[in-house]
Amino acid sequence: MTLTWYGTASLLISSENSQVLIDPFIPMRGGPLKVDIDEYSKHTNILITHAHFDHIGSLPLFIDKSKKIYGTQAVATSLAKLMSPDYNFIPIKPNDEFNIDDLRIQVFKSKHSSLDTKLRLRTIFSFRHLFFIPNLITMSKLAPKCKENKEIIAYLISNGTTSIFILGSLGIDENTTYPNNVDYLVLPYQGCSDLKSEAIKIIDTIQPKNIIIDHCDDTFPSLTKKIDTSEIEKEYTNITFHKLQYKKMLSL
């Protein structure tokens, strides 16, 4: 398998016979990354972890009848507010299992990162807002339509030899039994004040052999910023951390 990163939580997982696109999002103006819509539109199988605007807000730009969108009911409800139902929506829920060609996909209940008071205040009073007013206007229109309704899911994807566990946000459900000793864990690293502590809880639960950090970039300024991940990387000497490079394929 290979993994290609397009910023934030947007990933392309490719195997010998299939490809799945996860949470595709077009970076907003002012950020360092640029994605052409054509890079998304050629893919037909799209997995969504939850219904926030940075996970589904770009779908209306390239979705048509040839596309299959996998997601929870909250995703379907939010998409209905964004676009006409001119696509093939496949409802899924935790504990579901299905195949996309040679990829086996298992669905797990997950949890969103905690947008705590400290982070809220720091975000609200950031001077960066002055430089990204058009982005703020766009996000203020999208966010009310994109409600995750506490329906956050994670995906375990395997081709029979390699397993990759993909989170869409920095959180896991305390009452869910997760796979451990997976080959790769995709760990979003943004969304709360104490990133390191939240990441440690997840890593100690999943016990991956390798970690791929995403969602740590400035994809929709001014609400995001580039995050230094060195603190969590230093915490684990027995786990290999992989640096994602924009649009560069990582062999798994």
CSV table of C-alpha atoms in Angstrom, one decimal:
chain,number,residue,atom,x,y,z
A,1,MET,CA,0.0,0.0,0.0
A,2,THR,CA,0.9,3.6,-0.4
A,3,LEU,CA,-0.3,6.8,1.2
A,4,THR,CA,-0.4,10.3,-0.3
A,5,TRP,CA,-1.2,13.4,1.7
A,6,TYR,CA,-3.0,16.4,0.4
A,7,GLY,CA,-3.0,18.6,3.6
A,8,THR,CA,-5.0,18.5,6.8
A,9,ALA,CA,-6.7,15.0,7.1
A,10,SER,CA,-6.9,14.5,3.3
A,11,LEU,CA,-5.3,11.1,2.3
A,12,LEU,CA,-5.2,8.8,-0.6
A,13,ILE,CA,-4.7,5.1,0.2
A,14,SER,CA,-3.6,3.0,-2.8
A,15,SER,CA,-3.2,-0.7,-3.2
A,16,GLU,CA,-2.5,-2.9,-6.2
A,17,ASN,CA,-6.1,-2.9,-7.3
A,18,SER,CA,-7.9,0.0,-5.6
A,19,GLN,CA,-7.7,3.5,-4.2
A,20,VAL,CA,-9.7,5.2,-1.5
A,21,LEU,CA,-9.8,8.9,-0.9
A,22,ILE,CA,-10.3,10.0,2.8
A,23,ASP,CA,-11.7,13.4,3.9
A,24,PRO,CA,-10.7,15.3,0.7
A,25,PHE,CA,-10.5,19.1,1.3
A,26,ILE,CA,-9.2,21.9,-0.8
A,27,PRO,CA,-6.9,24.1,1.2
A,28,MET,CA,-8.0,27.7,1.7
A,29,ARG,CA,-6.3,30.9,0.5
A,30,GLY,CA,-3.3,32.0,2.4
A,31,GLY,CA,-2.1,28.5,3.4
A,32,PRO,CA,1.1,26.9,2.0
A,33,LEU,CA,-0.7,24.1,0.1
A,34,LYS,CA,-2.5,24.0,-3.2
A,35,VAL,CA,-4.7,21.1,-4.4
A,36,ASP,CA,-6.2,21.0,-7.9
A,37,ILE,CA,-9.7,19.7,-8.0
A,38,ASP,CA,-8.7,17.2,-10.7
A,39,GLU,CA,-6.5,15.4,-8.2
A,40,TYR,CA,-9.7,14.5,-6.3
A,41,SER,CA,-12.2,14.1,-9.0
A,42,LYS,CA,-10.6,11.1,-10.6
A,43,HIS,CA,-11.2,8.9,-7.5
A,44,THR,CA,-14.5,7.1,-7.0
A,45,ASN,CA,-14.4,5.7,-3.5
A,46,ILE,CA,-14.4,8.4,-0.7
A,47,LEU,CA,-14.4,7.6,3.0
A,48,ILE,CA,-15.4,10.3,5.4
A,49,THR,CA,-14.5,10.2,9.1
A,50,HIS,CA,-17.0,13.0,10.2
A,51,ALA,CA,-19.0,15.9,8.9
A,52,HIS,CA,-17.0,18.9,9.8
A,53,PHE,CA,-16.5,21.4,7.0
A,54,ASP,CA,-12.8,20.6,6.6
A,55,HIS,CA,-13.7,17.0,5.9
A,56,ILE,CA,-16.7,17.4,3.6
A,57,GLY,CA,-16.8,21.1,2.6
A,58,SER,CA,-15.0,20.5,-0.7
A,59,LEU,CA,-17.1,17.5,-1.9
A,60,PRO,CA,-19.6,19.7,-3.8
A,61,LEU,CA,-16.7,20.8,-6.0
A,62,PHE,CA,-16.1,17.5,-7.6
A,63,ILE,CA,-18.8,14.9,-6.7
A,64,ASP,CA,-21.0,13.3,-9.4
A,65,LYS,CA,-22.9,10.1,-10.0
A,66,SER,CA,-19.8,8.1,-10.4
A,67,LYS,CA,-18.6,8.7,-6.9
A,68,LYS,CA,-19.3,6.5,-3.8
A,69,ILE,CA,-19.3,8.4,-0.5
A,70,TYR,CA,-19.1,6.3,2.7
A,71,GLY,CA,-20.1,8.0,5.9
A,72,THR,CA,-22.5,8.2,8.9
A,73,GLN,CA,-26.0,9.6,8.9
A,74,ALA,CA,-24.6,12.9,10.1
A,75,VAL,CA,-22.5,13.1,7.0
A,76,ALA,CA,-25.5,12.4,4.8
A,77,THR,CA,-27.5,15.1,6.7
A,78,SER,CA,-24.8,17.7,6.3
A,79,LEU,CA,-24.2,16.9,2.6
A,80,ALA,CA,-27.9,17.4,1.9
A,81,LYS,CA,-27.4,21.1,3.1
A,82,LEU,CA,-24.4,21.6,0.8
A,83,MET,CA,-25.4,20.0,-2.5
A,84,SER,CA,-28.0,18.1,-4.5
A,85,PRO,CA,-28.1,14.3,-3.9
A,86,ASP,CA,-26.4,13.6,-7.2
A,87,TYR,CA,-24.1,10.9,-5.9
A,88,ASN,CA,-24.1,7.4,-4.4
A,89,PHE,CA,-24.1,7.6,-0.6
A,90,ILE,CA,-23.3,4.4,1.3
A,91,PRO,CA,-24.3,4.7,5.0
A,92,ILE,CA,-21.9,3.1,7.4
A,93,LYS,CA,-21.6,2.9,11.2
A,94,PRO,CA,-19.2,1.5,13.8
A,95,ASN,CA,-18.5,-2.2,13.7
A,96,ASP,CA,-19.3,-2.4,9.9
A,97,GLU,CA,-16.8,-4.2,7.7
A,98,PHE,CA,-16.6,-4.1,3.9
A,99,ASN,CA,-14.3,-4.5,1.0
A,100,ILE,CA,-13.3,-2.1,-1.7
A,101,ASP,CA,-11.6,-4.4,-4.2
A,102,ASP,CA,-8.5,-5.8,-2.4
A,103,LEU,CA,-8.8,-3.4,0.6
A,104,ARG,CA,-10.6,-4.7,3.8
A,105,ILE,CA,-12.1,-1.8,5.8
A,106,GLN,CA,-13.3,-1.9,9.3
A,107,VAL,CA,-15.2,0.9,11.0
A,108,PHE,CA,-14.7,2.0,14.6
A,109,LYS,CA,-16.4,4.5,16.8
A,110,SER,CA,-14.1,7.4,17.5
A,111,LYS,CA,-14.2,10.8,19.2
A,112,HIS,CA,-13.4,14.4,18.2
A,113,SER,CA,-10.6,16.3,19.8
A,114,SER,CA,-11.6,18.6,22.7
A,115,LEU,CA,-11.8,22.2,21.7
A,116,ASP,CA,-11.1,23.4,25.3
A,117,THR,CA,-11.6,26.9,26.7
A,118,LYS,CA,-7.9,27.8,26.4
A,119,LEU,CA,-7.8,27.0,22.7
A,120,ARG,CA,-11.1,28.7,22.1
A,121,LEU,CA,-9.9,31.9,23.6
A,122,ARG,CA,-6.5,31.8,21.8
A,123,THR,CA,-8.3,31.2,18.5
A,124,ILE,CA,-11.0,33.9,19.0
A,125,PHE,CA,-8.4,36.6,19.9
A,126,SER,CA,-5.8,35.7,17.3
A,127,PHE,CA,-4.5,38.7,15.3
A,128,ARG,CA,-4.2,36.5,12.3
A,129,HIS,CA,-7.9,36.8,11.6
A,130,LEU,CA,-7.3,40.3,10.2
A,131,PHE,CA,-5.3,38.7,7.3
A,132,PHE,CA,-7.8,36.0,6.4
A,133,ILE,CA,-11.2,37.7,6.5
A,134,PRO,CA,-12.4,36.0,3.3
A,135,ASN,CA,-11.6,32.6,4.8
A,136,LEU,CA,-13.5,33.4,7.9
A,137,ILE,CA,-16.6,34.4,5.9
A,138,THR,CA,-16.4,31.1,4.0
A,139,MET,CA,-16.0,29.1,7.1
A,140,SER,CA,-18.8,30.9,8.9
A,141,LYS,CA,-21.1,29.9,6.1
A,142,LEU,CA,-19.9,26.3,5.9
A,143,ALA,CA,-19.6,25.4,9.6
A,144,PRO,CA,-23.4,25.7,10.6
A,145,LYS,CA,-24.2,23.3,7.8
A,146,CYS,CA,-21.5,20.7,8.7
A,147,LYS,CA,-22.5,19.1,12.0
A,148,GLU,CA,-20.7,15.9,13.1
A,149,ASN,CA,-23.4,15.2,15.8
A,150,LYS,CA,-20.8,13.2,17.7
A,151,GLU,CA,-20.7,10.7,14.9
A,152,ILE,CA,-16.9,10.3,14.5
A,153,ILE,CA,-15.5,7.2,13.0
A,154,ALA,CA,-12.0,5.7,12.4
A,155,TYR,CA,-11.0,3.2,9.7
A,156,LEU,CA,-8.8,0.2,9.9
A,157,ILE,CA,-7.6,-0.5,6.3
A,158,SER,CA,-5.7,-3.6,5.3
A,159,ASN,CA,-4.6,-5.3,2.1
A,160,GLY,CA,-3.8,-8.5,3.9
A,161,THR,CA,-0.2,-7.8,4.7
A,162,THR,CA,-0.2,-4.2,5.9
A,163,SER,CA,-2.7,-2.5,8.3
A,164,ILE,CA,-3.2,1.2,8.8
A,165,PHE,CA,-5.5,2.8,11.4
A,166,ILE,CA,-6.8,6.2,10.4
A,167,LEU,CA,-8.2,8.7,12.8
A,168,GLY,CA,-9.9,11.9,11.5
A,169,SER,CA,-9.5,13.8,14.8
A,170,LEU,CA,-7.3,13.5,17.9
A,171,GLY,CA,-9.6,11.4,20.0
A,172,ILE,CA,-10.8,7.9,20.7
A,173,ASP,CA,-13.9,6.5,22.4
A,174,GLU,CA,-13.2,5.2,25.9
A,175,ASN,CA,-15.7,2.3,25.6
A,176,THR,CA,-14.5,1.0,22.2
A,177,THR,CA,-12.0,-1.9,21.8
A,178,TYR,CA,-9.5,-0.8,19.2
A,179,PRO,CA,-7.0,-2.9,17.3
A,180,ASN,CA,-3.4,-2.7,18.6
A,181,ASN,CA,0.0,-3.4,17.2
A,182,VAL,CA,-1.2,-2.1,13.8
A,183,ASP,CA,1.5,-1.4,11.3
A,184,TYR,CA,0.6,2.3,10.9
A,185,LEU,CA,-1.4,4.8,12.9
A,186,VAL,CA,-2.5,8.0,11.2
A,187,LEU,CA,-2.6,10.6,14.1
A,188,PRO,CA,-4.2,14.0,13.6
A,189,TYR,CA,-2.2,16.5,15.6
A,190,GLN,CA,-4.3,19.7,16.1
A,191,GLY,CA,-7.5,20.6,17.8
A,192,CYS,CA,-6.8,21.0,21.6
A,193,SER,CA,-4.4,22.7,23.9
A,194,ASP,CA,-2.6,19.7,25.3
A,195,LEU,CA,-1.8,17.8,22.1
A,196,LYS,CA,0.9,15.6,23.6
A,197,SER,CA,-1.3,14.2,26.4
A,198,GLU,CA,-4.1,13.4,24.1
A,199,ALA,CA,-1.8,11.8,21.6
A,200,ILE,CA,-0.2,9.6,24.3
A,201,LYS,CA,-3.6,8.2,25.3
A,202,ILE,CA,-4.2,7.2,21.7
A,203,ILE,CA,-0.7,5.8,21.0
A,204,ASP,CA,-0.7,3.7,24.2
A,205,THR,CA,-4.1,2.3,23.3
A,206,ILE,CA,-3.3,1.4,19.6
A,207,GLN,CA,0.4,0.5,20.2
A,208,PRO,CA,1.3,1.0,16.5
A,209,LYS,CA,4.6,0.1,15.0
A,210,ASN,CA,4.7,3.3,13.0
A,211,ILE,CA,3.0,6.7,13.3
A,212,ILE,CA,2.1,9.1,10.5
A,213,ILE,CA,1.1,12.5,11.8
A,214,ASP,CA,-1.3,14.6,9.7
A,215,HIS,CA,-3.7,17.5,10.3
A,216,CYS,CA,-0.8,19.5,11.7
A,217,ASP,CA,-0.6,22.1,8.9
A,218,ASP,CA,-2.1,25.5,8.2
A,219,THR,CA,-4.8,24.3,5.7
A,220,PHE,CA,-7.5,26.8,6.5
A,221,PRO,CA,-6.0,29.9,8.1
A,222,SER,CA,-6.6,31.6,10.4
A,223,LEU,CA,-8.3,28.8,12.4
A,224,THR,CA,-5.3,26.5,11.8
A,225,LYS,CA,-1.6,26.9,12.2
A,226,LYS,CA,1.5,24.7,11.6
A,227,ILE,CA,2.1,22.6,14.6
A,228,ASP,CA,5.5,21.5,15.9
A,229,THR,CA,5.3,17.7,16.3
A,230,SER,CA,8.8,17.1,17.8
A,231,GLU,CA,7.5,16.9,21.4
A,232,ILE,CA,5.4,13.8,20.7
A,233,GLU,CA,8.1,12.3,18.5
A,234,LYS,CA,10.6,12.4,21.3
A,235,GLU,CA,8.2,10.6,23.6
A,236,TYR,CA,8.5,7.3,21.9
A,237,THR,CA,11.9,5.9,20.9
A,238,ASN,CA,10.5,2.5,20.0
A,239,ILE,CA,8.1,3.8,17.3
A,240,THR,CA,9.1,5.1,13.9
A,241,PHE,CA,7.5,8.4,13.0
A,242,HIS,CA,7.1,9.3,9.4
A,243,LYS,CA,7.2,12.8,8.0
A,244,LEU,CA,4.5,13.4,5.5
A,245,GLN,CA,5.5,15.5,2.5
A,246,TYR,CA,2.7,17.2,0.5
A,247,LYS,CA,1.6,15.2,-2.5
A,248,LYS,CA,4.6,12.8,-2.0
A,249,MET,CA,3.7,9.1,-1.9
A,250,LEU,CA,4.7,7.2,1.2
A,251,SER,CA,5.2,3.4,0.8
A,252,LEU,CA,3.7,1.4,3.6
